[in-house]
C-alpha cells in the first residue's frame, strides 16, 4: 500500500510535516518521497506542477488519487486506513466533534504566524509599517492565548486525553513557532504540550531534517 504513495515535500514546512506525521501514525512507512528545496524554487518545478498546479508543497499521490491540501491528505489517509495504525478520529460523537473543531481551528494559528513571519522576512525594514507589524503581532498573540486556554481546559492533548488528528494538524505549526523564538515561559501549557509531543515516535521519525542539522537563524516570534 505505502509503495503506491508518492510525496513531494519540503523540510520544515508545517503542511508537509502534517502529512508525514499522519503517514507514520497509520503505519505507512515505506512510501516513496522526494525532498525538495524551497530556497532553490524546486516547489515550482514541472515535477511538482504536474501533481499540484499551485506549485506548492506537499504534493501527494496515492495510486491515481491526488490530494495536495495537507489537512485533506491527512483526512484521506485516516479514512482509507481506518483499521491500520493509530485511530486519529474517535467514534464517540462528542469526542469527534471536538477533534474536528480543533483540527479546523488549528489552521488559524498557522495563518497568523505566516502573516507575521512573511511580512518580517519579505518587507525591508525601512519599508515596514509599524501599524502592520503591531497588528500582525497582536493577532498572533491573541491566537496563541486561545490555544494556551484550550490546553488549560482539555490537555494533555488538544482534544482531550488522546492524541488525535487535531494534534497532527496543530503540532508542526507550534514546533515552528518555538523554533522561531516563541517563549515557553509565556505559554507554559503550549510549552509542555510541545515537550510531550516532540518525543512521540511519529513526530521524531518525521522531524525536519535541516532542524536537526542547523540552529535557527532568526527569532521573529520572540516578542509574542
PDB file of C-alpha atoms in Angstrom:
ATOM      1  CA  UNK A   1       0.000   0.000   0.000  1.00  0.00           C
ATOM      2  CA  UNK A   2       2.632   2.533   1.038  1.00  0.00           C
ATOM      3  CA  UNK A   3       4.657   1.735  -2.072  1.00  0.00           C
ATOM      4  CA  UNK A   4       1.790   3.166  -4.147  1.00  0.00           C
ATOM      5  CA  UNK A   5       2.212   6.523  -2.401  1.00  0.00           C
ATOM      6  CA  UNK A   6       4.441   9.385  -3.509  1.00  0.00           C
ATOM      7  CA  UNK A   7       5.114  12.557  -1.531  1.00  0.00           C
ATOM      8  CA  UNK A   8       6.979  15.657  -2.649  1.00  0.00           C
ATOM      9  CA  UNK A   9       7.866  17.663   0.449  1.00  0.00           C
ATOM     10  CA  UNK A  10       9.960  20.460   1.914  1.00  0.00           C
ATOM     11  CA  UNK A  11      11.791  20.305   5.241  1.00  0.00           C
ATOM     12  CA  UNK A  12      10.314  22.466   7.997  1.00  0.00           C
ATOM     13  CA  UNK A  13       7.041  23.122   6.194  1.00  0.00           C
ATOM     14  CA  UNK A  14       4.152  22.521   8.644  1.00  0.00           C
ATOM     15  CA  UNK A  15       1.783  21.383   5.849  1.00  0.00           C
ATOM     16  CA  UNK A  16       4.321  18.801   4.651  1.00  0.00           C
ATOM     17  CA  UNK A  17       5.069  17.687   8.188  1.00  0.00           C
ATOM     18  CA  UNK A  18       1.383  17.081   8.912  1.00  0.00           C
ATOM     19  CA  UNK A  19       1.138  14.584   6.098  1.00  0.00           C
ATOM     20  CA  UNK A  20       4.335  12.844   7.183  1.00  0.00           C
ATOM     21  CA  UNK A  21       3.089  12.510  10.768  1.00  0.00           C
ATOM     22  CA  UNK A  22      -0.203  11.070   9.519  1.00  0.00           C
ATOM     23  CA  UNK A  23       1.655   8.546   7.361  1.00  0.00           C
ATOM     24  CA  UNK A  24       3.703   7.465  10.377  1.00  0.00           C
ATOM     25  CA  UNK A  25       0.638   7.233  12.625  1.00  0.00           C
ATOM     26  CA  UNK A  26      -1.107   4.977  10.097  1.00  0.00           C
ATOM     27  CA  UNK A  27       1.958   2.706   9.836  1.00  0.00           C
ATOM     28  CA  UNK A  28       2.500   3.629   6.183  1.00  0.00           C
ATOM     29  CA  UNK A  29       6.272   3.752   6.298  1.00  0.00           C
ATOM     30  CA  UNK A  30       7.997   2.864   3.052  1.00  0.00           C
ATOM     31  CA  UNK A  31       6.139   5.365   0.888  1.00  0.00           C
ATOM     32  CA  UNK A  32       8.056   6.965  -1.955  1.00  0.00           C
ATOM     33  CA  UNK A  33       9.120  10.532  -1.323  1.00  0.00           C
ATOM     34  CA  UNK A  34      11.414  13.286  -2.531  1.00  0.00           C
ATOM     35  CA  UNK A  35      12.780  16.221  -0.545  1.00  0.00           C
ATOM     36  CA  UNK A  36      12.715  19.498  -2.476  1.00  0.00           C
ATOM     37  CA  UNK A  37      14.305  22.871  -1.714  1.00  0.00           C
ATOM     38  CA  UNK A  38      12.150  25.960  -1.284  1.00  0.00           C
ATOM     39  CA  UNK A  39      15.280  28.108  -1.480  1.00  0.00           C
ATOM     40  CA  UNK A  40      16.070  26.757  -4.947  1.00  0.00           C
ATOM     41  CA  UNK A  41      12.479  27.172  -6.086  1.00  0.00           C
ATOM     42  CA  UNK A  42      12.049  23.446  -6.655  1.00  0.00           C
ATOM     43  CA  UNK A  43       8.422  23.646  -5.492  1.00  0.00           C
ATOM     44  CA  UNK A  44       7.717  25.474  -8.758  1.00  0.00           C
ATOM     45  CA  UNK A  45       9.290  22.756 -10.902  1.00  0.00           C
ATOM     46  CA  UNK A  46       7.409  20.798 -13.544  1.00  0.00           C
ATOM     47  CA  UNK A  47       7.613  17.733 -11.306  1.00  0.00           C
ATOM     48  CA  UNK A  48       5.505  19.494  -8.688  1.00  0.00           C
ATOM     49  CA  UNK A  49       3.230  21.339 -11.103  1.00  0.00           C
ATOM     50  CA  UNK A  50       2.291  18.059 -12.763  1.00  0.00           C
ATOM     51  CA  UNK A  51       0.799  16.951  -9.426  1.00  0.00           C
ATOM     52  CA  UNK A  52      -0.066  20.299  -7.854  1.00  0.00           C
ATOM     53  CA  UNK A  53      -0.773  23.131 -10.335  1.00  0.00           C
ATOM     54  CA  UNK A  54      -0.480  25.650  -7.493  1.00  0.00           C
ATOM     55  CA  UNK A  55       3.235  24.947  -7.230  1.00  0.00           C
ATOM     56  CA  UNK A  56       3.012  24.267  -3.512  1.00  0.00           C
ATOM     57  CA  UNK A  57       4.192  21.516  -1.193  1.00  0.00           C
ATOM     58  CA  UNK A  58       3.167  18.961  -0.189  1.00  0.00           C
ATOM     59  CA  UNK A  59       2.207  17.238  -3.396  1.00  0.00           C
ATOM     60  CA  UNK A  60       0.794  13.814  -2.566  1.00  0.00           C
ATOM     61  CA  UNK A  61      -0.389  10.963  -4.726  1.00  0.00           C
ATOM     62  CA  UNK A  62      -1.795   7.557  -3.765  1.00  0.00           C
ATOM     63  CA  UNK A  63      -2.115   5.447  -6.878  1.00  0.00           C
ATOM     64  CA  UNK A  64      -4.093   7.707  -9.191  1.00  0.00           C
ATOM     65  CA  UNK A  65      -5.594   9.730  -6.327  1.00  0.00           C
ATOM     66  CA  UNK A  66      -4.038  13.161  -5.811  1.00  0.00           C
ATOM     67  CA  UNK A  67      -4.574  15.045  -2.539  1.00  0.00           C
ATOM     68  CA  UNK A  68      -2.395  18.125  -2.156  1.00  0.00           C
ATOM     69  CA  UNK A  69      -4.052  20.100   0.630  1.00  0.00           C
ATOM     70  CA  UNK A  70      -2.302  18.872   3.760  1.00  0.00           C
ATOM     71  CA  UNK A  71      -5.350  18.562   6.014  1.00  0.00           C
ATOM     72  CA  UNK A  72      -7.281  16.856   3.220  1.00  0.00           C
ATOM     73  CA  UNK A  73      -4.406  14.402   2.745  1.00  0.00           C
ATOM     74  CA  UNK A  74      -4.400  13.613   6.472  1.00  0.00           C
ATOM     75  CA  UNK A  75      -8.149  13.016   6.431  1.00  0.00           C
ATOM     76  CA  UNK A  76      -7.816  10.861   3.329  1.00  0.00           C
ATOM     77  CA  UNK A  77      -5.192   8.673   4.999  1.00  0.00           C
ATOM     78  CA  UNK A  78      -7.302   8.270   8.137  1.00  0.00           C
ATOM     79  CA  UNK A  79     -10.395   7.311   6.153  1.00  0.00           C
ATOM     80  CA  UNK A  80      -8.621   4.959   3.763  1.00  0.00           C
ATOM     81  CA  UNK A  81      -6.717   3.160   6.517  1.00  0.00           C
ATOM     82  CA  UNK A  82      -9.076   3.338   9.493  1.00  0.00           C
ATOM     83  CA  UNK A  83      -8.153  -0.065  10.860  1.00  0.00           C
ATOM     84  CA  UNK A  84      -4.414   0.433  10.419  1.00  0.00           C
ATOM     85  CA  UNK A  85      -2.078   2.108  12.875  1.00  0.00           C
ATOM     86  CA  UNK A  86      -3.474   4.622  15.337  1.00  0.00           C
ATOM     87  CA  UNK A  87      -7.002   5.965  15.078  1.00  0.00           C
ATOM     88  CA  UNK A  88      -6.874   9.743  14.673  1.00  0.00           C
ATOM     89  CA  UNK A  89     -10.616  10.456  14.753  1.00  0.00           C
ATOM     90  CA  UNK A  90     -12.650   8.945  17.625  1.00  0.00           C
ATOM     91  CA  UNK A  91     -16.044   7.336  17.079  1.00  0.00           C
ATOM     92  CA  UNK A  92     -17.691   8.943  20.117  1.00  0.00           C
ATOM     93  CA  UNK A  93     -19.769  11.894  18.803  1.00  0.00           C
ATOM     94  CA  UNK A  94     -18.698  14.359  21.497  1.00  0.00           C
ATOM     95  CA  UNK A  95     -15.014  13.483  21.155  1.00  0.00           C
ATOM     96  CA  UNK A  96     -15.266  13.519  17.376  1.00  0.00           C
ATOM     97  CA  UNK A  97     -16.867  16.963  17.413  1.00  0.00           C
ATOM     98  CA  UNK A  98     -14.010  18.381  19.470  1.00  0.00           C
ATOM     99  CA  UNK A  99     -11.368  16.779  17.244  1.00  0.00           C
ATOM    100  CA  UNK A 100     -12.969  18.269  14.134  1.00  0.00           C
ATOM    101  CA  UNK A 101     -13.333  21.666  15.798  1.00  0.00           C
ATOM    102  CA  UNK A 102      -9.704  21.801  16.950  1.00  0.00           C
ATOM    103  CA  UNK A 103      -8.384  20.420  13.642  1.00  0.00           C
ATOM    104  CA  UNK A 104     -10.008  23.113  11.525  1.00  0.00           C
ATOM    105  CA  UNK A 105      -9.378  25.770  14.167  1.00  0.00           C
ATOM    106  CA  UNK A 106      -5.648  24.956  14.130  1.00  0.00           C
ATOM    107  CA  UNK A 107      -5.346  26.487  10.681  1.00  0.00           C
ATOM    108  CA  UNK A 108      -5.930  29.908  12.272  1.00  0.00           C
ATOM    109  CA  UNK A 109      -2.637  29.781  14.159  1.00  0.00           C
ATOM    110  CA  UNK A 110      -0.814  28.729  11.020  1.00  0.00           C
ATOM    111  CA  UNK A 111      -2.189  31.725   9.116  1.00  0.00           C
ATOM    112  CA  UNK A 112      -1.444  34.216  11.907  1.00  0.00           C
ATOM    113  CA  UNK A 113       2.159  33.029  12.087  1.00  0.00           C
ATOM    114  CA  UNK A 114       2.542  33.089   8.316  1.00  0.00           C
ATOM    115  CA  UNK A 115       1.244  36.670   8.209  1.00  0.00           C
ATOM    116  CA  UNK A 116       3.763  37.808  10.804  1.00  0.00           C
ATOM    117  CA  UNK A 117       6.769  35.860   9.540  1.00  0.00           C
ATOM    118  CA  UNK A 118       6.335  36.600   5.845  1.00  0.00           C
ATOM    119  CA  UNK A 119       5.844  40.323   6.443  1.00  0.00           C
ATOM    120  CA  UNK A 120       9.011  40.430   8.541  1.00  0.00           C
ATOM    121  CA  UNK A 121      11.065  38.383   6.084  1.00  0.00           C
ATOM    122  CA  UNK A 122       9.885  39.873   2.815  1.00  0.00           C
ATOM    123  CA  UNK A 123       9.483  43.531   3.688  1.00  0.00           C
ATOM    124  CA  UNK A 124      12.727  45.542   4.056  1.00  0.00           C
ATOM    125  CA  UNK A 125      12.937  47.130   7.491  1.00  0.00           C
ATOM    126  CA  UNK A 126      12.817  50.657   6.073  1.00  0.00           C
ATOM    127  CA  UNK A 127       9.581  49.815   4.220  1.00  0.00           C
ATOM    128  CA  UNK A 128       7.722  48.220   7.113  1.00  0.00           C
ATOM    129  CA  UNK A 129       4.701  49.960   8.563  1.00  0.00           C
ATOM    130  CA  UNK A 130       4.649  49.908  12.345  1.00  0.00           C
ATOM    131  CA  UNK A 131       0.882  49.524  12.395  1.00  0.00           C
ATOM    132  CA  UNK A 132       1.107  46.429  10.189  1.00  0.00           C
ATOM    133  CA  UNK A 133       3.801  44.899  12.394  1.00  0.00           C
ATOM    134  CA  UNK A 134       1.771  45.697  15.518  1.00  0.00           C
ATOM    135  CA  UNK A 135      -1.410  44.275  14.015  1.00  0.00           C
ATOM    136  CA  UNK A 136       0.318  41.035  12.995  1.00  0.00           C
ATOM    137  CA  UNK A 137       1.917  40.613  16.423  1.00  0.00           C
ATOM    138  CA  UNK A 138      -1.341  41.281  18.241  1.00  0.00           C
ATOM    139  CA  UNK A 139      -3.187  38.816  16.025  1.00  0.00           C
ATOM    140  CA  UNK A 140      -0.629  36.069  16.600  1.00  0.00           C
ATOM    141  CA  UNK A 141      -0.501  36.743  20.354  1.00  0.00           C
ATOM    142  CA  UNK A 142      -4.277  36.589  20.700  1.00  0.00           C
ATOM    143  CA  UNK A 143      -4.352  33.312  18.786  1.00  0.00           C
ATOM    144  CA  UNK A 144      -1.638  31.782  20.970  1.00  0.00           C
ATOM    145  CA  UNK A 145      -3.548  32.787  24.089  1.00  0.00           C
ATOM    146  CA  UNK A 146      -6.612  30.967  22.782  1.00  0.00           C
ATOM    147  CA  UNK A 147      -4.598  27.765  22.404  1.00  0.00           C
ATOM    148  CA  UNK A 148      -2.981  28.189  25.796  1.00  0.00           C
ATOM    149  CA  UNK A 149      -6.513  28.360  27.211  1.00  0.00           C
ATOM    150  CA  UNK A 150      -7.651  25.319  25.222  1.00  0.00           C
ATOM    151  CA  UNK A 151      -4.867  23.201  26.701  1.00  0.00           C
ATOM    152  CA  UNK A 152      -5.608  24.526  30.174  1.00  0.00           C
ATOM    153  CA  UNK A 153      -9.129  23.139  29.832  1.00  0.00           C
ATOM    154  CA  UNK A 154      -8.662  19.901  27.893  1.00  0.00           C
ATOM    155  CA  UNK A 155      -4.989  18.730  27.975  1.00  0.00           C
ATOM    156  CA  UNK A 156      -2.741  16.939  27.727  1.00  0.00           C
ATOM    157  CA  UNK A 157      -3.673  16.812  24.022  1.00  0.00           C
ATOM    158  CA  UNK A 158      -5.647  19.348  22.027  1.00  0.00           C
ATOM    159  CA  UNK A 159      -8.876  17.367  22.068  1.00  0.00           C
ATOM    160  CA  UNK A 160      -8.561  15.644  25.415  1.00  0.00           C
ATOM    161  CA  UNK A 161      -6.722  12.637  26.768  1.00  0.00           C
ATOM    162  CA  UNK A 162      -5.794  11.019  23.441  1.00  0.00           C
ATOM    163  CA  UNK A 163      -3.582  12.040  20.535  1.00  0.00           C
ATOM    164  CA  UNK A 164      -5.776  12.837  17.533  1.00  0.00           C
ATOM    165  CA  UNK A 165      -5.995  14.455  14.115  1.00  0.00           C
ATOM    166  CA  UNK A 166      -6.093  17.823  15.868  1.00  0.00           C
ATOM    167  CA  UNK A 167      -2.556  17.243  17.134  1.00  0.00           C
ATOM    168  CA  UNK A 168      -1.373  16.091  13.707  1.00  0.00           C
ATOM    169  CA  UNK A 169      -2.579  19.361  12.197  1.00  0.00           C
ATOM    170  CA  UNK A 170      -1.540  21.701  15.018  1.00  0.00           C
ATOM    171  CA  UNK A 171       1.818  20.468  16.291  1.00  0.00           C
ATOM    172  CA  UNK A 172       4.001  21.275  13.241  1.00  0.00           C
ATOM    173  CA  UNK A 173       2.946  24.927  13.349  1.00  0.00           C
ATOM    174  CA  UNK A 174       3.607  25.169  17.077  1.00  0.00           C
ATOM    175  CA  UNK A 175       7.004  23.486  16.725  1.00  0.00           C
ATOM    176  CA  UNK A 176       7.946  26.020  14.062  1.00  0.00           C
ATOM    177  CA  UNK A 177       6.825  28.764  16.421  1.00  0.00           C
ATOM    178  CA  UNK A 178       9.139  27.607  19.201  1.00  0.00           C
ATOM    179  CA  UNK A 179      11.998  27.251  16.726  1.00  0.00           C
ATOM    180  CA  UNK A 180      11.446  30.874  15.704  1.00  0.00           C
ATOM    181  CA  UNK A 181      11.639  32.287  19.199  1.00  0.00           C
ATOM    182  CA  UNK A 182       8.296  31.659  20.878  1.00  0.00           C
ATOM    183  CA  UNK A 183       8.716  31.652  24.668  1.00  0.00           C
ATOM    184  CA  UNK A 184       7.741  28.583  26.665  1.00  0.00           C
ATOM    185  CA  UNK A 185       7.728  30.751  29.795  1.00  0.00           C
ATOM    186  CA  UNK A 186       4.968  32.938  28.368  1.00  0.00           C
ATOM    187  CA  UNK A 187       2.988  29.934  27.154  1.00  0.00           C
ATOM    188  CA  UNK A 188       3.683  27.142  29.671  1.00  0.00           C
ATOM    189  CA  UNK A 189       0.794  24.904  28.570  1.00  0.00           C
ATOM    190  CA  UNK A 190       1.875  25.108  24.940  1.00  0.00           C
ATOM    191  CA  UNK A 191       5.467  24.549  26.025  1.00  0.00           C
ATOM    192  CA  UNK A 192       4.556  21.437  27.991  1.00  0.00           C
ATOM    193  CA  UNK A 193       2.453  20.177  25.106  1.00  0.00           C
ATOM    194  CA  UNK A 194       5.378  20.699  22.724  1.00  0.00           C
ATOM    195  CA  UNK A 195       7.747  18.820  25.025  1.00  0.00           C
ATOM    196  CA  UNK A 196       5.274  15.941  25.344  1.00  0.00           C
ATOM    197  CA  UNK A 197       4.680  15.508  21.633  1.00  0.00           C
ATOM    198  CA  UNK A 198       8.204  16.014  20.340  1.00  0.00           C
ATOM    199  CA  UNK A 199       9.113  12.575  21.673  1.00  0.00           C
ATOM    200  CA  UNK A 200       6.172  10.798  20.045  1.00  0.00           C
ATOM    201  CA  UNK A 201       7.557   8.210  17.558  1.00  0.00           C
ATOM    202  CA  UNK A 202       5.659   9.586  14.547  1.00  0.00           C
ATOM    203  CA  UNK A 203       6.941  13.090  15.229  1.00  0.00           C
ATOM    204  CA  UNK A 204      10.516  12.063  15.947  1.00  0.00           C
ATOM    205  CA  UNK A 205      10.604   9.977  12.766  1.00  0.00           C
ATOM    206  CA  UNK A 206       9.433  12.903  10.631  1.00  0.00           C
ATOM    207  CA  UNK A 207      11.290  15.743  12.395  1.00  0.00           C
ATOM    208  CA  UNK A 208      12.530  18.295   9.807  1.00  0.00           C
ATOM    209  CA  UNK A 209      15.920  17.200   8.565  1.00  0.00           C
ATOM    210  CA  UNK A 210      17.507  20.641   8.483  1.00  0.00           C
ATOM    211  CA  UNK A 211      16.331  21.420  12.009  1.00  0.00           C
ATOM    212  CA  UNK A 212      18.460  18.541  13.244  1.00  0.00           C
ATOM    213  CA  UNK A 213      21.499  19.891  11.412  1.00  0.00           C
ATOM    214  CA  UNK A 214      21.199  23.660  11.793  1.00  0.00           C
ATOM    215  CA  UNK A 215      20.252  26.034  14.618  1.00  0.00           C
ATOM    216  CA  UNK A 216      17.589  28.661  13.855  1.00  0.00           C
ATOM    217  CA  UNK A 217      18.898  31.834  12.234  1.00  0.00           C
ATOM    218  CA  UNK A 218      16.007  34.152  13.125  1.00  0.00           C
ATOM    219  CA  UNK A 219      13.593  34.684  16.017  1.00  0.00           C
ATOM    220  CA  UNK A 220      10.673  36.804  14.755  1.00  0.00           C
ATOM    221  CA  UNK A 221       8.317  35.418  17.408  1.00  0.00           C
ATOM    222  CA  UNK A 222      10.403  36.239  20.479  1.00  0.00           C
ATOM    223  CA  UNK A 223       8.256  39.240  21.441  1.00  0.00           C
ATOM    224  CA  UNK A 224       4.874  37.499  21.299  1.00  0.00           C
TER     225      UNK A 224
END
